[in-house]
Coordinates of C-alpha atoms and ligand atoms in Angstrom, one line a residue:
M1 CA 112.0 128.2 101.0
T2 CA 114.9 125.6 101.5
Y3 CA 115.7 123.2 98.9
V4 CA 117.2 119.8 99.7
N5 CA 119.0 117.5 97.4
L6 CA 117.4 114.2 98.2
Q7 CA 120.2 112.3 96.3
L8 CA 122.8 113.8 98.8
N9 CA 120.6 112.9 101.7
P10 CA 119.4 109.4 101.0
E11 CA 116.9 107.6 103.3
R12 CA 119.0 105.3 105.5
Y13 CA 119.9 104.3 108.9
T14 CA 120.3 107.3 111.1
G15 CA 120.5 106.0 114.7
Y16 CA 117.0 107.5 115.4
S17 CA 115.3 105.0 117.7
G18 CA 114.1 104.2 121.2
P19 CA 111.0 105.5 122.9
Y20 CA 110.7 108.7 121.0
A21 CA 110.6 107.1 117.7
K22 CA 108.2 104.5 118.9
R23 CA 105.9 107.1 120.4
I24 CA 105.7 108.8 116.8
W25 CA 104.7 105.5 115.2
D26 CA 102.3 104.7 117.9
A27 CA 100.7 108.2 117.6
V28 CA 100.5 107.8 113.8
Y29 CA 98.7 104.4 114.2
L30 CA 96.5 105.6 117.0
D31 CA 95.5 108.6 114.9
N32 CA 94.4 106.3 112.3
C33 CA 92.6 103.9 114.6
P34 CA 92.1 104.3 118.3
K35 CA 92.3 100.5 118.9
Y36 CA 95.6 100.0 117.3
L37 CA 97.4 99.3 120.6
A38 CA 94.9 96.7 121.7
G39 CA 95.6 95.0 118.3
E40 CA 92.2 95.6 116.9
I41 CA 91.8 97.4 113.7
C42 CA 88.5 99.2 112.8
P43 CA 87.3 97.5 109.6
E44 CA 86.2 100.7 107.7
K45 CA 89.5 102.3 108.3
N46 CA 91.6 99.3 107.4
I47 CA 92.8 100.8 104.3
L48 CA 94.5 103.6 106.0
Y49 CA 96.2 101.2 108.5
K50 CA 97.4 99.1 105.6
L51 CA 98.8 102.1 103.8
I52 CA 100.7 103.4 106.9
S53 CA 101.9 100.0 107.7
G54 CA 103.1 99.5 104.0
L55 CA 105.0 102.8 104.3
H56 CA 106.4 101.9 107.7
S57 CA 107.6 98.6 106.1
S58 CA 109.3 100.6 103.4
I59 CA 111.1 102.9 105.8
S60 CA 112.3 99.9 107.7
I61 CA 113.6 98.3 104.6
H62 CA 115.6 101.3 103.6
I63 CA 117.0 101.5 107.0
A64 CA 118.2 97.9 106.8
A65 CA 119.4 98.2 103.2
D66 CA 121.7 101.2 104.1
Y67 CA 122.7 100.4 107.6
L68 CA 125.9 101.5 109.6
L69 CA 127.4 98.1 110.1
D70 CA 130.6 99.3 111.8
E71 CA 130.7 102.7 113.4
A72 CA 134.4 102.7 114.0
L73 CA 135.2 102.0 110.4
N74 CA 132.2 103.9 109.0
T75 CA 131.0 100.8 107.1
W76 CA 127.8 100.9 105.5
G77 CA 125.8 97.9 104.0
R78 CA 122.9 95.7 104.4
N79 CA 121.5 94.4 107.7
L80 CA 119.5 91.4 106.6
T81 CA 118.8 90.3 110.2
L82 CA 117.1 93.7 110.9
M83 CA 115.2 93.5 107.6
Y84 CA 113.9 90.1 108.5
D85 CA 113.1 91.0 112.2
R86 CA 111.3 94.2 111.3
V87 CA 109.5 93.4 108.2
L88 CA 110.0 90.1 106.4
K89 CA 109.0 87.9 109.2
F90 CA 105.6 89.4 109.3
P91 CA 103.7 88.5 106.2
D92 CA 101.0 91.2 106.8
R93 CA 103.9 93.8 106.8
V94 CA 105.1 92.6 103.5
D95 CA 101.5 92.3 102.2
N96 CA 100.9 95.9 103.2
L97 CA 104.0 97.0 101.5
Y98 CA 102.8 95.6 98.2
F99 CA 99.4 97.0 98.9
T100 CA 100.8 100.7 99.3
F101 CA 102.9 100.2 96.3
L102 CA 100.1 99.4 94.1
F103 CA 98.0 102.0 95.6
V104 CA 100.4 104.8 94.8
L105 CA 101.1 103.1 91.4
R106 CA 97.5 103.3 90.6
A107 CA 97.3 106.9 91.7
V108 CA 100.3 107.9 89.3
T109 CA 98.6 105.9 86.4
K110 CA 95.2 107.6 87.1
A111 CA 96.9 111.1 87.1
A112 CA 98.9 110.4 84.1
N113 CA 97.7 113.1 81.9
Y114 CA 98.0 115.6 84.7
L115 CA 101.6 114.6 85.4
D116 CA 102.6 114.4 81.8
E117 CA 101.4 118.1 81.2
A118 CA 102.5 119.6 84.5
S119 CA 105.5 121.9 84.2
Y120 CA 108.6 120.8 85.9
D121 CA 110.8 123.6 87.0
T122 CA 114.1 122.6 88.5
G123 CA 115.9 125.9 87.7
N124 CA 117.9 124.1 85.1
P125 CA 116.3 123.8 81.5
E126 CA 118.3 120.7 80.8
D127 CA 117.1 118.9 83.9
D128 CA 113.4 120.2 83.3
L129 CA 113.5 118.5 79.8
K130 CA 114.9 115.4 81.2
T131 CA 112.4 115.3 84.0
Q132 CA 109.5 115.9 81.6
S133 CA 110.7 112.9 79.4
W134 CA 111.2 110.6 82.4
I135 CA 107.7 111.4 83.7
E136 CA 106.2 110.7 80.3
Q137 CA 108.1 107.4 80.0
L138 CA 106.9 106.5 83.5
V139 CA 103.1 107.3 83.3
Y140 CA 102.7 105.9 79.8
H141 CA 104.8 102.9 80.3
P142 CA 102.8 100.0 78.7
K143 CA 103.9 97.7 81.5
L144 CA 102.1 100.0 84.1
K145 CA 98.7 99.3 82.6
F146 CA 99.0 95.6 83.2
A147 CA 101.0 95.8 86.4
C148 CA 98.4 98.0 87.9
P149 CA 95.0 96.4 88.3
L150 CA 92.5 97.7 90.8
P151 CA 94.3 97.3 94.3
F152 CA 90.9 97.9 95.8
N153 CA 87.7 99.2 95.0
E154 CA 88.1 102.9 95.8
V155 CA 84.7 103.9 94.3
R156 CA 83.0 101.4 96.6
L157 CA 84.7 102.9 99.6
W158 CA 83.0 106.3 98.9
K159 CA 79.8 104.7 98.1
G160 CA 79.3 103.3 101.4
K161 CA 77.4 104.7 104.4
G162 CA 78.7 108.0 105.7
E163 CA 81.1 108.5 102.9
P164 CA 81.4 112.4 103.3
D165 CA 82.3 111.8 106.9
L166 CA 85.0 109.2 106.0
M167 CA 86.6 111.3 103.5
Q168 CA 86.7 114.4 105.9
Q169 CA 88.0 112.1 108.7
I170 CA 90.8 110.8 106.5
Q171 CA 91.8 114.3 105.5
K172 CA 91.9 115.3 109.2
Q173 CA 93.9 112.2 110.0
F174 CA 96.5 113.3 107.3
R175 CA 96.8 116.8 108.7
N176 CA 97.3 115.4 112.1
I177 CA 99.9 112.9 110.9
S178 CA 101.7 115.7 109.0
A179 CA 101.9 117.7 112.1
L180 CA 103.3 114.8 114.0
M181 CA 106.1 114.5 111.5
D182 CA 107.2 117.9 112.8
C183 CA 108.0 116.2 116.2
I184 CA 110.5 113.8 114.7
G185 CA 113.7 114.6 116.3
C186 CA 115.9 113.6 113.5
E187 CA 116.3 116.0 110.7
K188 CA 116.7 113.4 107.9
C189 CA 114.0 111.1 109.2
R190 CA 111.7 114.2 109.4
L191 CA 112.5 115.3 105.8
W192 CA 111.8 111.6 104.4
G193 CA 108.8 111.2 106.7
K194 CA 107.2 114.4 105.8
L195 CA 107.8 113.8 102.1
Q196 CA 106.4 110.4 101.9
F197 CA 103.2 111.1 104.1
L198 CA 102.7 114.1 101.7
G199 CA 103.0 111.7 98.8
L200 CA 100.6 109.2 100.4
G201 CA 98.2 112.1 101.0
T202 CA 98.5 113.0 97.4
A203 CA 97.8 109.6 96.2
L204 CA 94.7 109.5 98.3
K205 CA 93.5 112.9 97.0
I206 CA 93.9 111.5 93.3
L207 CA 92.1 108.3 94.0
F208 CA 89.4 109.4 96.1
S209 CA 88.5 112.9 95.3
V210 CA 87.8 112.5 91.6
N211 CA 86.5 109.7 89.3
S212 CA 87.9 110.5 85.9
Q213 CA 91.0 111.6 84.1
E214 CA 89.1 114.6 82.7
H215 CA 87.9 115.7 86.0
L216 CA 91.4 115.2 87.6
H217 CA 92.8 117.5 85.0
K218 CA 90.2 120.2 85.4
M219 CA 89.7 120.1 89.1
F220 CA 93.1 119.8 90.3
Q221 CA 96.1 121.9 90.6
F222 CA 98.6 120.0 92.7
Q223 CA 101.2 121.9 94.3
Q224 CA 104.8 121.2 93.0
N225 CA 105.7 119.6 96.4
E226 CA 102.7 117.2 96.1
V227 CA 103.9 116.0 92.7
I228 CA 107.5 115.8 94.0
A229 CA 106.4 113.8 97.0
L230 CA 104.2 111.4 95.0
I231 CA 106.9 110.5 92.5
N232 CA 109.6 110.1 95.3
L233 CA 107.1 107.9 97.3
L234 CA 106.6 105.7 94.2
N235 CA 110.4 105.4 94.0
R236 CA 110.9 104.5 97.6
L237 CA 108.1 101.9 97.5
S238 CA 109.4 100.3 94.3
E239 CA 112.8 100.1 95.5
S240 CA 111.5 98.4 98.8
V241 CA 109.8 95.8 96.7
M242 CA 112.8 95.2 94.6
L243 CA 114.9 94.8 97.8
V244 CA 112.5 92.5 99.2
H245 CA 112.8 90.3 96.1
E246 CA 116.6 90.6 95.9
M247 CA 117.1 89.9 99.5
W248 CA 114.9 86.7 99.9
P249 CA 117.4 84.2 98.5
S250 CA 120.2 85.4 100.9
L251 CA 117.8 85.3 103.9
E252 CA 117.6 81.7 104.2
K253 CA 121.4 81.6 104.5
V254 CA 121.5 84.3 107.1
M255 CA 118.5 83.1 109.1
G256 CA 119.6 79.5 108.8
K257 CA 116.0 78.4 108.2
Q258 CA 113.5 78.2 105.5
V259 CA 111.5 81.4 105.1
S260 CA 108.4 81.9 102.9
T261 CA 108.9 83.8 99.9
P262 CA 106.8 86.7 98.7
S263 CA 104.8 84.5 96.3
D264 CA 103.8 82.4 99.3
Q265 CA 102.3 85.4 100.9
P266 CA 98.5 85.9 101.0
S267 CA 97.2 87.8 98.1
M268 CA 99.1 91.1 97.7
T269 CA 95.9 92.9 96.8
G270 CA 93.8 91.0 99.5
G271 CA 91.9 92.7 102.1
H272 CA 90.1 95.0 99.7
V273 CA 87.7 97.5 101.2
Ligands
FAD301 C1 108.2 109.0 110.0 C2 109.3 108.3 110.5 C3 110.5 108.2 109.7 C4 111.8 107.7 110.0 N1 112.8 107.6 109.3 C5 114.0 107.0 109.7 C6 115.2 106.9 108.8 O1 115.1 107.6 107.7 N2 116.3 106.3 109.3 C7 116.3 105.8 110.7 O2 117.3 105.2 110.9 N3 115.2 105.9 111.4 C8 113.9 106.4 110.8 N4 112.9 106.5 111.8 C9 112.9 105.5 113.0 C10 112.5 104.0 112.7 O3 111.3 104.0 111.8 C11 112.3 103.2 113.9 O4 111.4 103.8 114.6 C12 113.7 102.9 114.6 O5 114.5 102.3 113.8 C13 113.3 101.9 115.8 O6 112.8 100.7 115.4 P1 112.0 99.7 116.1 O7 112.5 98.2 115.8 O8 111.9 100.1 117.6 O9 110.5 99.6 115.6 P2 109.7 100.7 114.9 O10 110.0 100.7 113.5 O11 109.8 102.0 115.7 O12 108.2 100.3 115.1 C14 107.5 100.6 116.4 C15 106.3 99.5 116.4 O13 105.4 99.6 115.5 C16 105.1 98.3 114.9 N5 105.5 98.0 113.6 C17 106.6 98.1 113.0 N6 106.6 98.0 111.6 C18 105.3 97.9 111.3 C19 104.7 97.8 110.1 N7 105.2 97.7 109.0 N8 103.3 97.7 110.2 C20 102.6 97.9 111.3 N9 103.2 97.9 112.6 C21 104.6 98.0 112.6 C22 105.7 97.3 115.9 O14 104.9 96.9 116.9 C23 106.9 98.1 116.5 O15 107.2 97.7 117.8 C24 111.7 107.1 111.5 C25 110.7 107.2 112.3 C26 109.6 107.8 111.8 C27 108.3 108.0 112.7

């Protein structure tokens, strides 16, 4: 097994772009909804589209937030124009980012007991203790309970017609998406892509497979990689949300026009299934 220090390999601009990168994204969306390219979204699978689009927004925001501004001088910094062009000028992409953030936050809150009691083995006892304490602080933070209302009614999703099919379909799609990640021709993008999609798959597993904390604890044994992926995904998404808020005031200056603020956006939790 190979261990990678994520702090030494931050998610940032890598130069991976062009038809290959676009083909991967198109395949990810197409797998989720065959009519994506025609601009039509299958309503019953809307939730998956929103989650993937929200994650895509987050990846684009991190690329823009840590961008190679001057290759000759190796100067890195924020590329506000890119952030605006890829994400902020599309209200639905910002909306989907918030949706995905709330979705993952809710999964973490729901799995609070499990995450608190899980053992964290970093190979360094001091770090293990710190990790345990930080997880406890995170999952039982009083603000979380208030900040995390139902982003959607997950129970309703499974109580609809053909629910077992839909769940199996989503699981299959996630396997396909994970396989697609192996085709990414940029090592760092592949690392972060795989990690974040695994985190999203874990959040789906938590929210859709069980209904109570008690069951969650008894029935699930998450792999260490899934827990790592879930918490890292939450971190990426929360940083993206923070960046959107931080960047907004500077945007008007850079774009030279008035742009709508996140609070002008349609409901962040809108489009419930
Ligand atoms: C899993 C993955 C991880 C990556 N990680 C990195 C990385 O760490 N660093 C890096 O520099 N590059 C990374 N890339 C490449 C990066 O995401 C872009 O593909 C690349 O920068 C080219 O961007 P683009 O403007 O052509 O549009 P892309 O981001 O490639 O988008 C392709 C098309 O998808 C649609 N689209 C864009 N955003 C959204 C959205 N939020 N919701 C719905 N539809 C959307 C648009 O129609 C767009 O034309 C990654 C790619 C993948 C597939």
